[in-house]
Structures are given as C-alpha cells and as structure tokens.
JSON list of C-alpha atoms in Angstrom, two decimals:
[
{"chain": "A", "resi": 1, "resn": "UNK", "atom": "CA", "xyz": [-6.69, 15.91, -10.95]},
{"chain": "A", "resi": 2, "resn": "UNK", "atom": "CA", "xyz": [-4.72, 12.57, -10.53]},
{"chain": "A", "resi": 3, "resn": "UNK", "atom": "CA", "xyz": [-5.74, 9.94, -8.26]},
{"chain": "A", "resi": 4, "resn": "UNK", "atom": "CA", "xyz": [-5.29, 6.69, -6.96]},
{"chain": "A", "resi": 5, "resn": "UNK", "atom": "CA", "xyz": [-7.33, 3.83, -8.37]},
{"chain": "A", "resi": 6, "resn": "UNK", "atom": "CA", "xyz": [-7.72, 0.08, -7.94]},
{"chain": "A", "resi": 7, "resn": "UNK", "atom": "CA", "xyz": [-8.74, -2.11, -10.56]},
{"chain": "A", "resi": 8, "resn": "UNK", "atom": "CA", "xyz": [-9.37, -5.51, -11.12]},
{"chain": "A", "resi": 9, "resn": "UNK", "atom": "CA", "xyz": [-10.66, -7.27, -14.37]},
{"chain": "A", "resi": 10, "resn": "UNK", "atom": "CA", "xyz": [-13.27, -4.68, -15.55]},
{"chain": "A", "resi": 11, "resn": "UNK", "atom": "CA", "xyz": [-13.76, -2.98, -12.11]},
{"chain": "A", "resi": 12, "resn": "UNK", "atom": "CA", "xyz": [-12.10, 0.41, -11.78]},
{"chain": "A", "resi": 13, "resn": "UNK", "atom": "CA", "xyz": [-12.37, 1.92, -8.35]},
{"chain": "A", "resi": 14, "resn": "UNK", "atom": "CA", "xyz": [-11.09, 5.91, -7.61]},
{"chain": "A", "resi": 15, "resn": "UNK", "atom": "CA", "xyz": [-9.62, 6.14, -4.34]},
{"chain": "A", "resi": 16, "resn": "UNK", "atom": "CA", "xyz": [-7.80, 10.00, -3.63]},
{"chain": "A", "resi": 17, "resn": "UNK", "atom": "CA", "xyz": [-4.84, 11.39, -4.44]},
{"chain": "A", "resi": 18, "resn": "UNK", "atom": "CA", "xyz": [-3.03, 10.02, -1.20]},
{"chain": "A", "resi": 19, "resn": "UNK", "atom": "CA", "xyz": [-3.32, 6.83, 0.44]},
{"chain": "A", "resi": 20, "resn": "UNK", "atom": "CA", "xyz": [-1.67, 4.20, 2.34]},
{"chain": "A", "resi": 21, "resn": "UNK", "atom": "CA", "xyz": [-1.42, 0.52, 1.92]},
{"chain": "A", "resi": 22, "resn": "UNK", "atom": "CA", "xyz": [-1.24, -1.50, 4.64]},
{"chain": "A", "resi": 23, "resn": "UNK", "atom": "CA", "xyz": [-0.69, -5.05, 5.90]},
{"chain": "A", "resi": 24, "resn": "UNK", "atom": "CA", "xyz": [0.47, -8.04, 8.12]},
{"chain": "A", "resi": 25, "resn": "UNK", "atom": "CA", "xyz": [2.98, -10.12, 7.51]},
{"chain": "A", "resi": 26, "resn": "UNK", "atom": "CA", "xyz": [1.50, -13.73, 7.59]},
{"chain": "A", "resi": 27, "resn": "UNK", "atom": "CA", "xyz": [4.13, -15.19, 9.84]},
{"chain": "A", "resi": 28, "resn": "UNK", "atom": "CA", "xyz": [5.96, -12.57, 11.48]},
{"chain": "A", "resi": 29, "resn": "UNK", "atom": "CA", "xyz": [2.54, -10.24, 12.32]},
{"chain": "A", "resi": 30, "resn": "UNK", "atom": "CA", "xyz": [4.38, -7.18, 11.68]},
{"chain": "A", "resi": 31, "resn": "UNK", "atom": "CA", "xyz": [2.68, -4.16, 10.10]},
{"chain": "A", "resi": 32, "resn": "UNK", "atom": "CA", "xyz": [4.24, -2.69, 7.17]},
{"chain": "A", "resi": 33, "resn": "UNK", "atom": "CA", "xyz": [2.65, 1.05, 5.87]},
{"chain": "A", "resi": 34, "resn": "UNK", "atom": "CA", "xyz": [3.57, 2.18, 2.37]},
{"chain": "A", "resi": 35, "resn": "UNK", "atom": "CA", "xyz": [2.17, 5.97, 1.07]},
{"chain": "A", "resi": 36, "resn": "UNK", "atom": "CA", "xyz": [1.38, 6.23, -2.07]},
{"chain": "A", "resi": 37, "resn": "UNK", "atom": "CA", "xyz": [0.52, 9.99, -4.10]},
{"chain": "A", "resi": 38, "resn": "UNK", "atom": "CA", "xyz": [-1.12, 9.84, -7.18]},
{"chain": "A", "resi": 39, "resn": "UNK", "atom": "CA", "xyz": [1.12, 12.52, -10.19]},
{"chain": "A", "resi": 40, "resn": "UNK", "atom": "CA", "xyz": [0.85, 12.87, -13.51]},
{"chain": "A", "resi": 41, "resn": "UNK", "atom": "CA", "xyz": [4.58, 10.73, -13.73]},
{"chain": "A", "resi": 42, "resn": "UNK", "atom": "CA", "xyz": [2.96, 7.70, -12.06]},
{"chain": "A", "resi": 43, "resn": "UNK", "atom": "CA", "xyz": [2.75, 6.51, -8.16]},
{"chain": "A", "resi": 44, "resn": "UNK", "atom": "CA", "xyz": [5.10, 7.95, -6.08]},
{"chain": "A", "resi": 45, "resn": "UNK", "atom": "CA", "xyz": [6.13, 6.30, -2.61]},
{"chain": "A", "resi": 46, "resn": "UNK", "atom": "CA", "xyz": [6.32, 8.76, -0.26]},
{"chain": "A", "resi": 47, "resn": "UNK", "atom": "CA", "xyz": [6.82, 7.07, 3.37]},
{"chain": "A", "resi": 48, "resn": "UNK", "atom": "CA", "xyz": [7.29, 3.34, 4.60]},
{"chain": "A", "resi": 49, "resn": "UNK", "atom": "CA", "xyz": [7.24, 2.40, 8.10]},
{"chain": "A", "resi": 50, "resn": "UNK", "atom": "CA", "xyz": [7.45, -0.82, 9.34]},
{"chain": "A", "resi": 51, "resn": "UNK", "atom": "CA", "xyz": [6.62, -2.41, 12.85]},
{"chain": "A", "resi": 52, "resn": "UNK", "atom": "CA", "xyz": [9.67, -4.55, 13.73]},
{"chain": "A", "resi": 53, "resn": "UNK", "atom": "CA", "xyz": [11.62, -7.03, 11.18]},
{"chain": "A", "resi": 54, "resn": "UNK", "atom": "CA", "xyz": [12.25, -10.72, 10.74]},
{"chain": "A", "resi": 55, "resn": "UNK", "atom": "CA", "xyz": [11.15, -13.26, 8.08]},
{"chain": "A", "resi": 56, "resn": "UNK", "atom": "CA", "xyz": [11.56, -11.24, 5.12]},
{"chain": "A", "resi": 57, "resn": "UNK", "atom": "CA", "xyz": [10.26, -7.80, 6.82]},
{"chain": "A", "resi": 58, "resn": "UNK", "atom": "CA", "xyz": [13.64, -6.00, 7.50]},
{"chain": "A", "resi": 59, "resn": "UNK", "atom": "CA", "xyz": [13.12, -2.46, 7.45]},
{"chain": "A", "resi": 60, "resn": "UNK", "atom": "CA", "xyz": [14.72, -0.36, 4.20]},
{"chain": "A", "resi": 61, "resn": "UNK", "atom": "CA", "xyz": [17.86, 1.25, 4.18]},
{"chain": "A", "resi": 62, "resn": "UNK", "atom": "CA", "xyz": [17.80, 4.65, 6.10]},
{"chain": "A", "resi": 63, "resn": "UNK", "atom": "CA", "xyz": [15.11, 4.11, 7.96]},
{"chain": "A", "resi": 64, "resn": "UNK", "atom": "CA", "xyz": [14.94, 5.29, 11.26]},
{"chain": "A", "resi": 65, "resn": "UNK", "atom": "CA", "xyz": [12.84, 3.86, 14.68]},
{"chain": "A", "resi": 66, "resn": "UNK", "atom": "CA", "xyz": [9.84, 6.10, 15.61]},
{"chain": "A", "resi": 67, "resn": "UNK", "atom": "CA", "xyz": [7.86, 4.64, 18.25]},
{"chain": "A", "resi": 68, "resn": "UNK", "atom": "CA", "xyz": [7.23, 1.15, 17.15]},
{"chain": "A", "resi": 69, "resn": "UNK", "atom": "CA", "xyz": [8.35, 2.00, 13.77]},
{"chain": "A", "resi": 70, "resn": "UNK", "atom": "CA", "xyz": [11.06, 1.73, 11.42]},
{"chain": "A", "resi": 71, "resn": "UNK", "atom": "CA", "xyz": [10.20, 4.70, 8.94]},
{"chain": "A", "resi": 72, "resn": "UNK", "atom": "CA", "xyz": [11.88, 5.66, 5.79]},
{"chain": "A", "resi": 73, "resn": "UNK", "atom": "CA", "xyz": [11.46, 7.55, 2.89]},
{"chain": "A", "resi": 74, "resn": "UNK", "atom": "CA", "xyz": [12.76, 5.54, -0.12]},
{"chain": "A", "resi": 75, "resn": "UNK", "atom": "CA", "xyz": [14.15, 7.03, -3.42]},
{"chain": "A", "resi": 76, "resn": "UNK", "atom": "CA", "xyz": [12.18, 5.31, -6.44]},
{"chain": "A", "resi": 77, "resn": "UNK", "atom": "CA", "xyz": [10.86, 6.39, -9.53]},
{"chain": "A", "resi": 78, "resn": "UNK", "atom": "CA", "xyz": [7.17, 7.25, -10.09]},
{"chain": "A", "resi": 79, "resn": "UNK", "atom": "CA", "xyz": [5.43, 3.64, -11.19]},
{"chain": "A", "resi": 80, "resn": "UNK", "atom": "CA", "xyz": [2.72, 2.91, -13.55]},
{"chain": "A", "resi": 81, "resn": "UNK", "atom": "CA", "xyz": [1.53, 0.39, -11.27]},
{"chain": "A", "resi": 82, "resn": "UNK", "atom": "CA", "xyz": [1.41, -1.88, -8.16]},
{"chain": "A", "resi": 83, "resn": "UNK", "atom": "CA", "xyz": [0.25, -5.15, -8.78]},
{"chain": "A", "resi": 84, "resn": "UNK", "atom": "CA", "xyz": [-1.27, -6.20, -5.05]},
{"chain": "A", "resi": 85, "resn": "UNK", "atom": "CA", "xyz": [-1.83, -10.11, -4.82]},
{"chain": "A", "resi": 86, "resn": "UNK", "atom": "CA", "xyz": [-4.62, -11.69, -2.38]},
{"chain": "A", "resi": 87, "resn": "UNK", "atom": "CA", "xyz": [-3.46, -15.52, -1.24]},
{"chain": "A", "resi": 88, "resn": "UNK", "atom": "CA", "xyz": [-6.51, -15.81, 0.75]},
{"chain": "A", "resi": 89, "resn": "UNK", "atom": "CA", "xyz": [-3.89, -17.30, 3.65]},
{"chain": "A", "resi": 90, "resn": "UNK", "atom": "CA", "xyz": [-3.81, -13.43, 5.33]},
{"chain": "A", "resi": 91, "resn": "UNK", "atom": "CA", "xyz": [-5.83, -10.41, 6.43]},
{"chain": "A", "resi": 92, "resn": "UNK", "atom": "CA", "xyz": [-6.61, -8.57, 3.19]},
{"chain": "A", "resi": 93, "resn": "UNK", "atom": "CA", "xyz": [-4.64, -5.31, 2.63]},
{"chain": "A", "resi": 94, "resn": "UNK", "atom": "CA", "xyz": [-5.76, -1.85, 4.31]},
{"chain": "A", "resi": 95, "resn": "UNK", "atom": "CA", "xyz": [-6.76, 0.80, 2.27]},
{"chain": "A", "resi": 96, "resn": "UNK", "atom": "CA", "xyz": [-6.46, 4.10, 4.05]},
{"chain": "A", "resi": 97, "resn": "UNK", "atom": "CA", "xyz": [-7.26, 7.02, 2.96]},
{"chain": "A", "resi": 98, "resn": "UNK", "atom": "CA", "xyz": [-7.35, 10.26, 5.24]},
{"chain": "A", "resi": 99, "resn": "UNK", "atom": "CA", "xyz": [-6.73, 8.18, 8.03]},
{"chain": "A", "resi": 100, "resn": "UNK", "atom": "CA", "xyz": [-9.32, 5.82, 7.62]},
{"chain": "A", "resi": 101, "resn": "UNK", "atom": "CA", "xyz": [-8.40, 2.37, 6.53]},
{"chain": "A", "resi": 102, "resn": "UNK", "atom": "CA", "xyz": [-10.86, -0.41, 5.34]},
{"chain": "A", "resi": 103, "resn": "UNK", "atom": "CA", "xyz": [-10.24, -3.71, 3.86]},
{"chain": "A", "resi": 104, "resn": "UNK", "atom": "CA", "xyz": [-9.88, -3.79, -0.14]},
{"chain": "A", "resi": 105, "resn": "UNK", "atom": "CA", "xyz": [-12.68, -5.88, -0.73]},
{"chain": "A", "resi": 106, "resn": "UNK", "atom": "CA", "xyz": [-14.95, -2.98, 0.66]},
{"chain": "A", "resi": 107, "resn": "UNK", "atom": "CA", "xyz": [-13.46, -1.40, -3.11]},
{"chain": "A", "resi": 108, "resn": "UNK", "atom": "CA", "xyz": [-12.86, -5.06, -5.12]},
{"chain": "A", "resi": 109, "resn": "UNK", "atom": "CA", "xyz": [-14.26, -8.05, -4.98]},
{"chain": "A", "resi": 110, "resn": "UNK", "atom": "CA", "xyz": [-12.58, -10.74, -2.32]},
{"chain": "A", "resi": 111, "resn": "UNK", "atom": "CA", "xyz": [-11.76, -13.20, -4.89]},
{"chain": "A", "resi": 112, "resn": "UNK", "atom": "CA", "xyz": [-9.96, -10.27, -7.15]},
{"chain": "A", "resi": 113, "resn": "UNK", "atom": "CA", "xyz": [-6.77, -11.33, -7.55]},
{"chain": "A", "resi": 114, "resn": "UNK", "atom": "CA", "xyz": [-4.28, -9.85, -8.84]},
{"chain": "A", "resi": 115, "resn": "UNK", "atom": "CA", "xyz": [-5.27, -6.01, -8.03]},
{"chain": "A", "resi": 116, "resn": "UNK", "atom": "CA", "xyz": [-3.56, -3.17, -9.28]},
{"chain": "A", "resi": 117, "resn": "UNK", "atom": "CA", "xyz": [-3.25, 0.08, -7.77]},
{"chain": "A", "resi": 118, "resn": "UNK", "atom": "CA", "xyz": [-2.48, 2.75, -10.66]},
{"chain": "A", "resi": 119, "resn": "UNK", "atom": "CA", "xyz": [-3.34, 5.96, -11.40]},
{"chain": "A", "resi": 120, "resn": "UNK", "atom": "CA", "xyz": [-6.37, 7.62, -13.32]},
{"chain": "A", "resi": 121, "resn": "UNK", "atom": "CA", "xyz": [-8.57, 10.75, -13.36]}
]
C-alpha cells in the first residue's frame, strides 16, 4: 500500500493514504485546505477549499462557494513531491488525517525546514 509521508533530513514519518494540509495565511487569516491521496503515480490533489481571498489567496479556477468556502477540484498531474516550508512568522501547517488535524511538528521537528510530503510504503 502507498501512503503519505513527511520527511525531513533523515526523518521519515508515514502518515495514511489520505490527508489534508492545512493553513493560515499570515496576513489575510484565511484557511486554505488541500487533499492529498497517496498512488503509485505520485500525490494526487484531490480537493482545495479555501476560506475567502485577498493577498495572494484567490480561490482556483472553478471553484465554487460552499459555506465559507471556495472549493475546487483542480486538474494536475500526480507529483513526486511537495516541498512545505516553515518561516517560523505563522502557525505551523495542519496535518489531518481522518479528520483529525495536528500541527507538523507533532511528526517533524519545529526547526525542520524545508519538509517534504511524498510518497512511500
């Protein structure tokens, strides 16, 4: 089976097969939601929804205002990676997985920087 991992430097952490990434923006305090499934082709986004738009948050084309969010379901190829970078200047991102979401340095370290969410088995 193929699943979501992070890893940083040496650290290799295996999440599920299905999770979402989540944040704030810094200045705008917007939420933006990505979905991620683990394949054997790579990461594939599934679902984005984000909470409003302004400075740099603007919802992607298609999406479509559900409740508070814009949702949409881009077309992108499966990638190899996601390279997630930690300024230290914001909330660090949500991991959620099964509806539960917990910082990533409950998985990392706090100072890991850059993290990349791939996939392994």
């Amino acid at each position: 089976m193929v699943f979501a991992c992070l890893v940083s430097g040496a650290t290799v952490v295996r999440l599920a097969a299905a999770i979402t990434l989540a944040w704030t923006h810094s200045v705008q305090k917007s939420v933006w939601q990505e979905d991620w499934r683990a394949t054997p082709a790579g990461l594939e986004l599934t679902e984005v929804r984000v909470e409003g738009s302004g400075a740099g948050m603007e919802p992607p084309e298609g999406a479509v205002l559900k409740g508070r969010f814009y949702v949409a379901h881009p077309v992108l190829a499966p990638q190899r990676g996601v390279i997630l970078r930690r300024s230290g200047a914001t909330a660090d991102w949500q991991v959620c997985i099964a509806g539960t979401c917990r910082p990533m340095a409950e998985f990392v370290p706090p100072e890991a920087d850059p993290v990349t969410l791939t996939t392994c088995e």
